[in-house]
Short mmCIF file of C-alpha atoms in Angstrom, two decimals:
data_model
loop_
_atom_site.label_atom_id
_atom_site.label_comp_id
_atom_site.label_asym_id
_atom_site.label_seq_id
_atom_site.Cartn_x
_atom_site.Cartn_y
_atom_site.Cartn_z
CA UNK A 1 -1.96 18.11 -2.35
CA UNK A 2 -0.95 16.93 0.35
CA UNK A 3 3.01 16.23 0.53
CA UNK A 4 3.62 12.31 1.88
CA UNK A 5 3.99 12.36 5.50
CA UNK A 6 8.13 12.47 7.54
CA UNK A 7 9.08 8.61 7.97
CA UNK A 8 8.74 8.81 12.06
CA UNK A 9 5.07 10.35 11.88
CA UNK A 10 4.61 7.59 9.07
CA UNK A 11 5.70 4.86 12.33
CA UNK A 12 4.03 7.00 14.52
CA UNK A 13 0.84 7.19 12.76
CA UNK A 14 1.11 2.79 11.79
CA UNK A 15 1.86 2.37 15.83
CA UNK A 16 -1.39 5.07 17.27
CA UNK A 17 -3.68 2.58 14.99
CA UNK A 18 -1.68 -1.15 17.06
CA UNK A 19 -0.12 -2.15 14.83
CA UNK A 20 3.55 -3.42 15.96
CA UNK A 21 5.92 -2.60 13.28
CA UNK A 22 9.83 -3.66 12.59
CA UNK A 23 11.85 -1.49 11.76
CA UNK A 24 14.46 -3.03 8.81
CA UNK A 25 17.57 -1.50 7.86
CA UNK A 26 17.56 1.65 6.41
CA UNK A 27 14.08 1.99 5.57
CA UNK A 28 13.73 5.58 6.51
CA UNK A 29 16.31 5.96 3.63
CA UNK A 30 15.47 3.20 1.32
CA UNK A 31 13.87 4.47 -1.90
CA UNK A 32 13.52 5.26 -5.29
CA UNK A 33 13.66 9.07 -5.51
CA UNK A 34 16.35 9.64 -8.00
CA UNK A 35 13.99 7.85 -9.98
CA UNK A 36 11.07 10.34 -9.95
CA UNK A 37 9.13 12.12 -7.09
CA UNK A 38 7.63 11.38 -4.38
CA UNK A 39 4.15 13.24 -3.96
CA UNK A 40 2.05 14.71 -3.13
CA UNK A 41 0.27 11.76 -1.73
CA UNK A 42 -3.44 11.21 -2.00
CA UNK A 43 -4.16 6.96 -1.31
CA UNK A 44 -3.28 3.95 -0.18
CA UNK A 45 -2.49 0.72 -2.81
CA UNK A 46 -3.03 -2.52 -1.49
CA UNK A 47 -0.78 -5.31 -2.71
CA UNK A 48 -1.18 -8.92 -2.70
CA UNK A 49 3.34 -10.64 -2.97
CA UNK A 50 3.06 -13.89 -4.61
CA UNK A 51 5.04 -15.11 -1.77
CA UNK A 52 5.31 -17.59 0.95
CA UNK A 53 7.33 -17.24 3.94
CA UNK A 54 7.56 -13.45 6.08
CA UNK A 55 11.17 -13.18 5.92
CA UNK A 56 11.66 -14.39 1.88
CA UNK A 57 8.75 -11.97 1.08
CA UNK A 58 10.10 -8.73 3.40
CA UNK A 59 13.93 -9.35 1.60
CA UNK A 60 11.82 -9.77 -1.44
CA UNK A 61 10.17 -6.74 -0.84
CA UNK A 62 13.20 -4.71 0.46
CA UNK A 63 15.70 -6.30 -2.08
CA UNK A 64 13.63 -6.10 -5.22
CA UNK A 65 13.79 -9.02 -7.91
CA UNK A 66 16.06 -8.54 -11.23
CA UNK A 67 13.38 -6.60 -12.73
CA UNK A 68 12.27 -4.53 -10.16
CA UNK A 69 14.21 -3.24 -8.02
CA UNK A 70 13.16 -2.53 -4.58
CA UNK A 71 11.94 -1.24 -2.43
CA UNK A 72 8.63 -2.56 -3.38
CA UNK A 73 6.99 -0.89 -1.19
CA UNK A 74 6.25 0.42 2.11
CA UNK A 75 4.59 -1.81 4.10
CA UNK A 76 4.86 -5.38 4.22
CA UNK A 77 2.31 -6.80 6.34
CA UNK A 78 3.06 -10.97 7.07
CA UNK A 79 0.18 -13.20 7.74
CA UNK A 80 1.16 -12.94 11.14
CA UNK A 81 -0.09 -9.17 11.02
CA UNK A 82 3.00 -7.58 11.36
CA UNK A 83 3.90 -4.92 9.75
CA UNK A 84 7.70 -4.05 8.45
CA UNK A 85 8.87 -1.46 7.13
CA UNK A 86 10.66 -1.70 4.30
CA UNK A 87 11.72 2.10 2.62
CA UNK A 88 10.01 5.17 2.86
CA UNK A 89 10.00 7.84 -0.04
CA UNK A 90 8.95 6.03 -4.05
CA UNK A 91 8.85 3.05 -4.02
CA UNK A 92 8.06 0.64 -7.04
CA UNK A 93 4.71 -0.62 -6.34
CA UNK A 94 2.04 0.56 -8.17
CA UNK A 95 3.46 1.24 -11.30
CA UNK A 96 1.59 4.00 -13.99
CA UNK A 97 -1.94 3.33 -14.01
CA UNK A 98 -5.31 5.38 -14.42
CA UNK A 99 -5.75 8.97 -14.06
CA UNK A 100 -9.60 9.21 -13.84
CA UNK A 101 -9.18 6.68 -10.72
CA UNK A 102 -6.66 8.95 -9.64
CA UNK A 103 -8.87 12.22 -10.35
CA UNK A 104 -11.37 9.74 -8.47
CA UNK A 105 -9.68 9.36 -5.41
CA UNK A 106 -8.30 13.02 -5.50
CA UNK A 107 -12.55 13.79 -5.01
CA UNK A 108 -12.76 10.87 -2.24
CA UNK A 109 -15.11 9.36 -4.76
CA UNK A 110 -16.66 5.87 -6.46
CA UNK A 111 -13.35 4.22 -8.21
CA UNK A 112 -13.95 4.46 -12.13
CA UNK A 113 -12.82 1.33 -14.75
CA UNK A 114 -9.34 1.57 -14.82
CA UNK A 115 -8.90 1.79 -18.10
CA UNK A 116 -5.50 3.87 -19.33
CA UNK A 117 -2.38 3.16 -18.30
CA UNK A 118 -0.42 6.29 -18.26
CA UNK A 119 -0.46 7.98 -14.96
CA UNK A 120 2.75 7.61 -12.68
CA UNK A 121 1.33 5.30 -9.49
CA UNK A 122 4.25 5.49 -7.40
CA UNK A 123 4.41 8.84 -7.29
CA UNK A 124 1.61 9.57 -5.84
CA UNK A 125 0.61 6.15 -3.46
CA UNK A 126 1.72 4.37 -0.11
CA UNK A 127 1.87 1.22 -0.63
CA UNK A 128 1.56 -1.62 1.76
CA UNK A 129 2.37 -5.49 0.04
CA UNK A 130 0.63 -7.81 2.03
CA UNK A 131 1.63 -11.38 1.88
CA UNK A 132 -0.29 -14.19 0.45
CA UNK A 133 0.41 -16.22 -3.03
CA UNK A 134 -2.42 -14.66 -4.65
CA UNK A 135 -3.91 -18.04 -6.19
CA UNK A 136 -7.48 -17.28 -4.32
CA UNK A 137 -7.06 -20.17 -2.15
CA UNK A 138 -3.98 -18.51 -0.14
CA UNK A 139 -5.61 -18.01 3.21
CA UNK A 140 -5.68 -14.18 4.81
CA UNK A 141 -5.47 -14.29 8.60
CA UNK A 142 -7.84 -12.67 10.73
CA UNK A 143 -5.34 -11.07 12.00
CA UNK A 144 -3.23 -9.77 8.36
CA UNK A 145 -6.49 -8.69 7.62
CA UNK A 146 -6.84 -6.50 10.31
CA UNK A 147 -3.44 -4.68 9.95
CA UNK A 148 -4.65 -4.42 6.46
CA UNK A 149 -6.88 -2.65 7.46
CA UNK A 150 -5.47 -0.46 10.68
CA UNK A 151 -2.22 0.82 8.57
CA UNK A 152 -3.88 1.67 5.93
CA UNK A 153 -6.60 3.52 8.40
CA UNK A 154 -3.81 4.90 10.16
CA UNK A 155 -2.62 6.86 6.68
CA UNK A 156 -5.67 7.69 5.64
CA UNK A 157 -6.60 9.24 9.46
CA UNK A 158 -3.33 11.32 9.65
CA UNK A 159 -4.40 12.75 5.84
CA UNK A 160 -7.94 13.38 6.59
CA UNK A 161 -9.08 10.89 4.49
CA UNK A 162 -11.74 8.51 3.87
CA UNK A 163 -12.03 4.89 2.85
CA UNK A 164 -12.07 5.48 -0.95
CA UNK A 165 -8.64 6.82 -0.64
CA UNK A 166 -8.11 3.35 -0.14
CA UNK A 167 -7.54 0.84 -3.01
CA UNK A 168 -6.32 -2.14 -5.09
CA UNK A 169 -3.38 -2.70 -7.33
CA UNK A 170 -6.42 -4.23 -9.64
CA UNK A 171 -8.57 -0.86 -9.32
CA UNK A 172 -5.41 1.58 -11.09
CA UNK A 173 -3.53 -1.11 -13.03
CA UNK A 174 -5.48 -3.35 -16.28
CA UNK A 175 -4.36 -6.65 -15.46
CA UNK A 176 -3.50 -6.43 -12.76
CA UNK A 177 -5.28 -9.35 -9.80
CA UNK A 178 -3.99 -8.16 -6.95
CA UNK A 179 -5.29 -8.62 -4.23
CA UNK A 180 -7.00 -11.43 -3.92
CA UNK A 181 -8.74 -13.42 -2.09
CA UNK A 182 -10.87 -10.59 -0.55
CA UNK A 183 -12.21 -8.00 -2.04
CA UNK A 184 -11.70 -3.96 -1.85
CA UNK A 185 -15.08 -2.78 -1.39
CA UNK A 186 -14.87 -4.82 2.40
CA UNK A 187 -11.50 -3.44 3.58
CA UNK A 188 -13.07 -0.08 2.51
CA UNK A 189 -15.68 -1.57 4.66
CA UNK A 190 -13.91 -1.81 7.21
CA UNK A 191 -11.43 1.34 6.62
CA UNK A 192 -14.22 3.22 7.43
CA UNK A 193 -15.76 1.84 10.46
CA UNK A 194 -12.28 2.24 12.16
CA UNK A 195 -11.54 5.98 11.28
CA UNK A 196 -15.38 6.35 12.83
#
């Protein structure tokens, strides 16, 4: 059972991993905590935004949209490799997912195929949205991939988790495809190497 990092500790962990962090507005208190608990936390979830343009992407992830109020994650990783903190606490990013996947994340074992959506992921995962159209053609710049790796590793390092605590939205909720354009296996390898 891991309580979430404080907002200050989260910020410090990201900076200690060598990331350039942009604090957006009142991110420390911008959350959906009134809709349910935040924690215990068990992992880090990676998404793509299906948006173009860093400023617009950060704004959408902070404010949400008509069908889903923000924040839509904790940090937005833009193509230039910066991490924009848009919220902290419960965020609308993971949605309902597979309890077998959650058990595997907690045990830090290989993930089973996700085939149900009955467990509240917003409670249990830190979320990073990554600026990309998600069409399989939009490139992932090297500095962005490195920032995703560093952000995931920062959280894992603080909690004492290994790379198996990092999952993609597509591994959590049936029907999701994000992140698209790189594999989660390759990201986990990078996180593993960084944690060494």
